[in-house]
PDB file of C-alpha atoms in Angstrom:
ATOM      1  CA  UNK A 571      25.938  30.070 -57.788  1.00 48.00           C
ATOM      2  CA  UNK A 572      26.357  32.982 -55.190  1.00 50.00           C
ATOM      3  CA  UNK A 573      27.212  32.310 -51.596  1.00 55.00           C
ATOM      4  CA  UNK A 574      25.175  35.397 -51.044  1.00 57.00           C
ATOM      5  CA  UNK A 575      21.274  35.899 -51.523  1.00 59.00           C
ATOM      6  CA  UNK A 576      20.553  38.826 -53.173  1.00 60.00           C
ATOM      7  CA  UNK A 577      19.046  41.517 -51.966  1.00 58.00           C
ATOM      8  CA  UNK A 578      15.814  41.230 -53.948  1.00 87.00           C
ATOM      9  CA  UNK A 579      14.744  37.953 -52.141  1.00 92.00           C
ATOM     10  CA  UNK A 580      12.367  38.938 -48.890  1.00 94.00           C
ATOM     11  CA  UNK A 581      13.222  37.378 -45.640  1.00 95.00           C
ATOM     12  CA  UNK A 582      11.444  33.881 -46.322  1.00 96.00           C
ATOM     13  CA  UNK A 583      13.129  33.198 -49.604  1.00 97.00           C
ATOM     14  CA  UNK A 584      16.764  34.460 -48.444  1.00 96.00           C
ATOM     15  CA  UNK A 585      16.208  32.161 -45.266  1.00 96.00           C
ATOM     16  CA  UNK A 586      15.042  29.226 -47.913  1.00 97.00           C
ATOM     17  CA  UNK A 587      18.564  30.509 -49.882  1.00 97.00           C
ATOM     18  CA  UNK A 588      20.626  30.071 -46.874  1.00 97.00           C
ATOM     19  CA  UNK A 589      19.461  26.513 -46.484  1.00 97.00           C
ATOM     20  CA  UNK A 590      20.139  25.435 -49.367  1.00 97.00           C
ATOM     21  CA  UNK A 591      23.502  26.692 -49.344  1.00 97.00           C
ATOM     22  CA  UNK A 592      23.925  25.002 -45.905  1.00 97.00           C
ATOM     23  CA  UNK A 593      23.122  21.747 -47.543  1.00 97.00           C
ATOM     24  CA  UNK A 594      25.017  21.705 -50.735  1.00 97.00           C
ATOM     25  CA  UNK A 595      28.114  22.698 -47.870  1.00 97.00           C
ATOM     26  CA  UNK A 596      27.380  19.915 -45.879  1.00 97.00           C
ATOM     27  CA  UNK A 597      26.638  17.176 -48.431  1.00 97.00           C
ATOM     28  CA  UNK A 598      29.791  18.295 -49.655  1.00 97.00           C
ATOM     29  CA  UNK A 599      31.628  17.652 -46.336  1.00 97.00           C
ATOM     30  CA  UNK A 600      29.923  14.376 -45.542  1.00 97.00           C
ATOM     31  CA  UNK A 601      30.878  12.992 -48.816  1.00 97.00           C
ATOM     32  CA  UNK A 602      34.416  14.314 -49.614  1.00 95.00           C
ATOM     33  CA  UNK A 603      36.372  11.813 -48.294  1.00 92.00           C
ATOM     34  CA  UNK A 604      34.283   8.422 -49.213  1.00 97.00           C
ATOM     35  CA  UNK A 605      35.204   5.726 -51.000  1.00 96.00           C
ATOM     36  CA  UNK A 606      32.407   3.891 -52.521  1.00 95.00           C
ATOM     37  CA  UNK A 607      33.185   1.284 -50.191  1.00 96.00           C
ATOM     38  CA  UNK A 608      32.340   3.388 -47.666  1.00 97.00           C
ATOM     39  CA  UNK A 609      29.088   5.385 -49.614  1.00 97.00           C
ATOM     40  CA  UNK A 610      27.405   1.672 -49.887  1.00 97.00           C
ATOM     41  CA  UNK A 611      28.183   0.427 -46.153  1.00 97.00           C
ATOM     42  CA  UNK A 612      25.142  -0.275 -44.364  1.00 96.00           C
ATOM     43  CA  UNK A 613      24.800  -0.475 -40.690  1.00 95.00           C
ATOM     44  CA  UNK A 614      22.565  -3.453 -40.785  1.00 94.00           C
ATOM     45  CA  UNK A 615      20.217  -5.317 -42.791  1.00 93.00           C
ATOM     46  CA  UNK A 616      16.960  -3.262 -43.641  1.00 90.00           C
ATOM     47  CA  UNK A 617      19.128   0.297 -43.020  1.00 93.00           C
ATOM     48  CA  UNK A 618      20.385   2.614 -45.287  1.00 96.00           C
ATOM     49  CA  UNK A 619      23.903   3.523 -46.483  1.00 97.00           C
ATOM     50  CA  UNK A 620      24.766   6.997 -46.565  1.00 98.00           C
ATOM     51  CA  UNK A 621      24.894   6.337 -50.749  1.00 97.00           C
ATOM     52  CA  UNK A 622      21.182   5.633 -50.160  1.00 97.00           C
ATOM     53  CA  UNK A 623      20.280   8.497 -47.959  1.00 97.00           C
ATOM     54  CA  UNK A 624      21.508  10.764 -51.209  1.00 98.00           C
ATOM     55  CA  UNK A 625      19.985   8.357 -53.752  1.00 97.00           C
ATOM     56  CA  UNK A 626      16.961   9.152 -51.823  1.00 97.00           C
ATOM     57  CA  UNK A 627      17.124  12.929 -51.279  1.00 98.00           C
ATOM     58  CA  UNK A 628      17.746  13.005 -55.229  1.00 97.00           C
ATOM     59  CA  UNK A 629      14.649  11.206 -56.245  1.00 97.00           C
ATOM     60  CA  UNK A 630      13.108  12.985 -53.538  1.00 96.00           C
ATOM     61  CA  UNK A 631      14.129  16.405 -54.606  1.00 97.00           C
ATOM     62  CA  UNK A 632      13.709  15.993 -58.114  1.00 96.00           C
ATOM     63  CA  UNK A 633       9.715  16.132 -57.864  1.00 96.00           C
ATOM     64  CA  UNK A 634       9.817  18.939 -55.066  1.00 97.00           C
ATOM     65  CA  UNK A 635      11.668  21.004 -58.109  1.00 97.00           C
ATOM     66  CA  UNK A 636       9.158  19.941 -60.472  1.00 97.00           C
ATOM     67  CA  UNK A 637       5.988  20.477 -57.996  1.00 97.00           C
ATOM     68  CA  UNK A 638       7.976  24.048 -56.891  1.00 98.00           C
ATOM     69  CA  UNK A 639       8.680  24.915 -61.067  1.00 98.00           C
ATOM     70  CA  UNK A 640       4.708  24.007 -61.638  1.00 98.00           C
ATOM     71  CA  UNK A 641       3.900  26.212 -58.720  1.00 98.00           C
ATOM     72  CA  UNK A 642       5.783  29.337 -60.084  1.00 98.00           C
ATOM     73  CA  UNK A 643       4.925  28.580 -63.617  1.00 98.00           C
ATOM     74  CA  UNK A 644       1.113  28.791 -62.022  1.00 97.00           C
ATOM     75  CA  UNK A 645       1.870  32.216 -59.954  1.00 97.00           C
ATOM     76  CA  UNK A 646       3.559  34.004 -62.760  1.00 97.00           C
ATOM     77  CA  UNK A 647       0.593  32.972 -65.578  1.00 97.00           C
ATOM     78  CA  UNK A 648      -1.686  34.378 -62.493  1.00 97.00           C
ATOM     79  CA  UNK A 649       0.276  37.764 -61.698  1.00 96.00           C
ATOM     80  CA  UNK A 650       0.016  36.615 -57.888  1.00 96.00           C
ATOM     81  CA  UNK A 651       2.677  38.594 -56.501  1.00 96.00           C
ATOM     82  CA  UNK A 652       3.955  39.812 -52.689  1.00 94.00           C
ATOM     83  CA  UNK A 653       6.950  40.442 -50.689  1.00 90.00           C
ATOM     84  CA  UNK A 654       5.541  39.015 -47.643  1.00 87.00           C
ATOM     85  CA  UNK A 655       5.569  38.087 -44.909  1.00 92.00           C
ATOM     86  CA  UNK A 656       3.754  35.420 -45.712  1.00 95.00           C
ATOM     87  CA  UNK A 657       0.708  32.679 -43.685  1.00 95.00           C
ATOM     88  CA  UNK A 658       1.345  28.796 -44.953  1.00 96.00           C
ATOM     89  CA  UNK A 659      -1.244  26.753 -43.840  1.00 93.00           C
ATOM     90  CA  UNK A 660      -0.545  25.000 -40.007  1.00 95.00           C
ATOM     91  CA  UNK A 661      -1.210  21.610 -41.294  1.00 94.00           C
ATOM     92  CA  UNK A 662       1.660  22.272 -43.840  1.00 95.00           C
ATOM     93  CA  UNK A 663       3.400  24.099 -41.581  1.00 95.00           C
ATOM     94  CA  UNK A 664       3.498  20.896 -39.102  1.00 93.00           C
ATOM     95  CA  UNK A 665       4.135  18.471 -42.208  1.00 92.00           C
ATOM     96  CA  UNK A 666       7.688  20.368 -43.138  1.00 93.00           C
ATOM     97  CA  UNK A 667       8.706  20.925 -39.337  1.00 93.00           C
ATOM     98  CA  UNK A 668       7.937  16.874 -38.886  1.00 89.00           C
ATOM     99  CA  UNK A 669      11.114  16.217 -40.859  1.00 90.00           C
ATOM    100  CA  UNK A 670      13.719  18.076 -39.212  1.00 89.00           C
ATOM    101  CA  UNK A 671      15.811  15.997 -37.984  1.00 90.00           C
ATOM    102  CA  UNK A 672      16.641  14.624 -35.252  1.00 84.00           C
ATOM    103  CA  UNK A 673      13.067  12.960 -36.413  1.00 75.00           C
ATOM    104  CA  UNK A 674      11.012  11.234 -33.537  1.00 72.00           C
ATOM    105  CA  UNK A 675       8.785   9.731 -36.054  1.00 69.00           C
ATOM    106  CA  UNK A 676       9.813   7.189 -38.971  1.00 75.00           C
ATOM    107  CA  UNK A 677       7.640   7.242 -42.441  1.00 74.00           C
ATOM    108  CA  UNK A 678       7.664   4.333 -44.804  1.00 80.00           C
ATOM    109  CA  UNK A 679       8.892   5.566 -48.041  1.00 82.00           C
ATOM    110  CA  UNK A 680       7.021   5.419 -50.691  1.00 79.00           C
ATOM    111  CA  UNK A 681       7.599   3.017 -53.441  1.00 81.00           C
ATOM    112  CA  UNK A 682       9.188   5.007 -56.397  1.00 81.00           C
ATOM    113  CA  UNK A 683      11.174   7.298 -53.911  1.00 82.00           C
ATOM    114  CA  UNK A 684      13.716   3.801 -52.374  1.00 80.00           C
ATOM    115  CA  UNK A 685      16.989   4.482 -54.087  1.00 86.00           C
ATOM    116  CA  UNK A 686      19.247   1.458 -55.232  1.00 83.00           C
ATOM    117  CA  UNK A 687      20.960  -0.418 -52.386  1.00 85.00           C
ATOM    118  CA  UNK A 688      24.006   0.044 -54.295  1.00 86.00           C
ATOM    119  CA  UNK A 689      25.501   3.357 -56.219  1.00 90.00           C
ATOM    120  CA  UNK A 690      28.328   4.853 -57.436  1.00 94.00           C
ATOM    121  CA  UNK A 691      29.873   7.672 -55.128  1.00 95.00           C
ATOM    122  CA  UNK A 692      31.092  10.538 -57.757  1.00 96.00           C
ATOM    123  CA  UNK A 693      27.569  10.502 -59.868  1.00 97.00           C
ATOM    124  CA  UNK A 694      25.117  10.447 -57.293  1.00 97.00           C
ATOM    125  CA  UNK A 695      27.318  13.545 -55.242  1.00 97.00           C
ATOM    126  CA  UNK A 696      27.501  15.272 -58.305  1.00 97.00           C
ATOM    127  CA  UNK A 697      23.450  15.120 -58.931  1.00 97.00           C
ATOM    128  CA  UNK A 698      22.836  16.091 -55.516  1.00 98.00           C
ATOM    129  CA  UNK A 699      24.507  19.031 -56.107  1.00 98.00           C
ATOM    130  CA  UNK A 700      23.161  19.674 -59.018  1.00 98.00           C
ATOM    131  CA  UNK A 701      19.859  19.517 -57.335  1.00 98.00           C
ATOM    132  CA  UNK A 702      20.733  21.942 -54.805  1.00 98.00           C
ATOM    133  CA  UNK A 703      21.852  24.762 -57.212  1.00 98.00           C
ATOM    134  CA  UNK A 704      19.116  24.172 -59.567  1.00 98.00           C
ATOM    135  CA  UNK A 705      16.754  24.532 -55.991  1.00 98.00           C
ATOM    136  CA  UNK A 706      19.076  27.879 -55.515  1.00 97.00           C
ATOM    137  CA  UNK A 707      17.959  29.140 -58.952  1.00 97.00           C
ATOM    138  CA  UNK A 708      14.457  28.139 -58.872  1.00 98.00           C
ATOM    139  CA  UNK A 709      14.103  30.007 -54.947  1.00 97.00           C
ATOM    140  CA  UNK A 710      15.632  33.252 -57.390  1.00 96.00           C
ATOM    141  CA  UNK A 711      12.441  32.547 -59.850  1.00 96.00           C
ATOM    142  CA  UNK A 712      10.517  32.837 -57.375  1.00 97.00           C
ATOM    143  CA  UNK A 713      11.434  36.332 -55.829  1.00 96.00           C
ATOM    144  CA  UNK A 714       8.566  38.918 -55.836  1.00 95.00           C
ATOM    145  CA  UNK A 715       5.685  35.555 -55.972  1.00 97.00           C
ATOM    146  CA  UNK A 716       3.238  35.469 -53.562  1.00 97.00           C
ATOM    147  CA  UNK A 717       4.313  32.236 -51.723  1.00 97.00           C
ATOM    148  CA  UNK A 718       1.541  31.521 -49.849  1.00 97.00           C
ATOM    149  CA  UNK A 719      -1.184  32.206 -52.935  1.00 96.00           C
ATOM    150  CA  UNK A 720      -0.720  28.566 -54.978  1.00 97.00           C
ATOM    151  CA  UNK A 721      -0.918  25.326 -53.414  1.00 96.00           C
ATOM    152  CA  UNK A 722      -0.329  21.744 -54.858  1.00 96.00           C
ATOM    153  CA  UNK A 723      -1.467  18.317 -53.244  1.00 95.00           C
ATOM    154  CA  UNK A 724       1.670  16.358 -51.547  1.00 92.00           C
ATOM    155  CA  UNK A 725      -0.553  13.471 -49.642  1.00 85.00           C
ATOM    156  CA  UNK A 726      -3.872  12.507 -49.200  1.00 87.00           C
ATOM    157  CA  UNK A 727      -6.083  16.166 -48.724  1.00 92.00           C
ATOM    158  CA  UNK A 728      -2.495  17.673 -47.430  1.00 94.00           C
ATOM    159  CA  UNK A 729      -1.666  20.592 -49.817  1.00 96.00           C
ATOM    160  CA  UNK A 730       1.526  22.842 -49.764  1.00 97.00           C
ATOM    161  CA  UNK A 731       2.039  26.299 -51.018  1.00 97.00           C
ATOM    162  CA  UNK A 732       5.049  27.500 -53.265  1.00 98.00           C
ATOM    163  CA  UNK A 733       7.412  28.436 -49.964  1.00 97.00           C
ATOM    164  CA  UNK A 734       6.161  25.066 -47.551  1.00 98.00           C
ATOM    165  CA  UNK A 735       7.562  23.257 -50.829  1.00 98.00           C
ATOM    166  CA  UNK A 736      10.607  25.119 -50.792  1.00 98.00           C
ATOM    167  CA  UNK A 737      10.874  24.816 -46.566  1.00 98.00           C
ATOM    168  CA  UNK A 738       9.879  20.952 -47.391  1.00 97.00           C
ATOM    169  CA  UNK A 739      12.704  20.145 -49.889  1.00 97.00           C
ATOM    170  CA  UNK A 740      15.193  21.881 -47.264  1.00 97.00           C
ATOM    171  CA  UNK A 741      13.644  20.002 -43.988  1.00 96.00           C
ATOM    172  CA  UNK A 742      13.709  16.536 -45.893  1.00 96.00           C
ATOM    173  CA  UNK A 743      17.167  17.167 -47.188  1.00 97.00           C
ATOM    174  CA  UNK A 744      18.908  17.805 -43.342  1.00 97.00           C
ATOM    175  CA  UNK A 745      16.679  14.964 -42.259  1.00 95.00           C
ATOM    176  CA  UNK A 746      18.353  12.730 -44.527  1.00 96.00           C
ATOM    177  CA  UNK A 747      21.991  14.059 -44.583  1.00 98.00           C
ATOM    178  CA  UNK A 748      21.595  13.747 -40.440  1.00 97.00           C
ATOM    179  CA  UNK A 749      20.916  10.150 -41.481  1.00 95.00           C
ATOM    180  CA  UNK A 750      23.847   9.700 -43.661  1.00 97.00           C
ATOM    181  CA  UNK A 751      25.657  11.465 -40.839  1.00 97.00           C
ATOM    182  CA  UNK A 752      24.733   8.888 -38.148  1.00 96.00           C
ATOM    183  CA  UNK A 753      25.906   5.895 -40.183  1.00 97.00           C
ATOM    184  CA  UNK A 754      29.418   7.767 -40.747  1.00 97.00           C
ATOM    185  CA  UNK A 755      29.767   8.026 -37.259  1.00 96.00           C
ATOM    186  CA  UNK A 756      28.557   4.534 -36.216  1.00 96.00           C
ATOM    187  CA  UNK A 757      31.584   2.659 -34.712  1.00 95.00           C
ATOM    188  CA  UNK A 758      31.604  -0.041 -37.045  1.00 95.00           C
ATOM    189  CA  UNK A 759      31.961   2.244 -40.098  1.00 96.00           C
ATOM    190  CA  UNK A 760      34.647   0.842 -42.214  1.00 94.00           C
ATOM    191  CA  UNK A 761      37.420   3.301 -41.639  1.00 84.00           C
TER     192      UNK A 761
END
């Protein structure tokens, strides 16, 4: 995958591009020099390890791709297409800018999105990149879509068009690497 977005993407999707890329980079960094020691060490009971924070973006990004894939699938069969810019809804708007980190306001996760309190380093780095450049390809997909034209239900009546679901996989990812991040740098990190 390119460094660089191409020049076809409008502003919205090559900023969406650039995050991605930002992640993948800094996933990358945080997790380089782990062991799996390290990946599984939890600061205390009832908080995640950083091997949990991915476990979790992974789940967690694996139905944003499908939700973003349906979303495309459902602008392409419907010809809906722009350059931008686009208007997102505020509500959604709010929702994706509430989970930039550093969050001021916890969620309880759901159910099927806890990862295992215990994983294997070299898998679970791999998928998440994985994710990311699959994310990368599906933001090229998208190019030329109207991205503010199709919407899909994330909670209750809350609904997100094609780009808040991009902006939301992007937000929840550096909300949950600046998690992993603060348990690397507690002082009692095994070292």
């Amino acid at each position: 995958m390119s460094s660089q977005a191409p020049m076809t993407l409008n502003p919205e999707l090559r900023e969406y591009h650039k995050e991605y890329l930002g992640l993948k980079q800094e996933g990358s960094d945080l997790l380089a020099t782990l062991t799996d020691e390290q990946f599984n060490w939890s600061p205390a009971p009832g908080r995640w390890s950083i091997g949990e924070c991915i476990g979790h973006i992974n789940i967690t990004e694996s139905g944003i791709g499908k939700s973003v894939d349906r979303l495309i699938g459902e602008a392409e069969s419907r010809d809906l297409r722009g350059d931008g810019p686009f208007r997102h809804g505020f509500m959604g708007n709010f929702f994706v800018k509430s989970m930039n980190p550093p969050y001021r306001m916890k969620v309880k996760t759901a159910a099927d999105l806890v990862p295992p309190r215990s994983s294997i380093l070299e898998p679970t780095a791999a998928e998440f990149q994985k994710l990311q450049d699959e994310m990368l390809e599906r933001i090229q997909r998208a190019a030329g879509l109207k991205l503010s034209a199709v919407r899909e239900k994330i909670a209750g009546p809350l609904k997100l068009t094609l780009g808040q679901w991009i902006a939301f996989g992007a937000s929840h990812g550096r909300r949950h690497l600046w998690q992993a991040r603060q348990v690397k740098n507690n002082p009692s990190f095994p070292g």
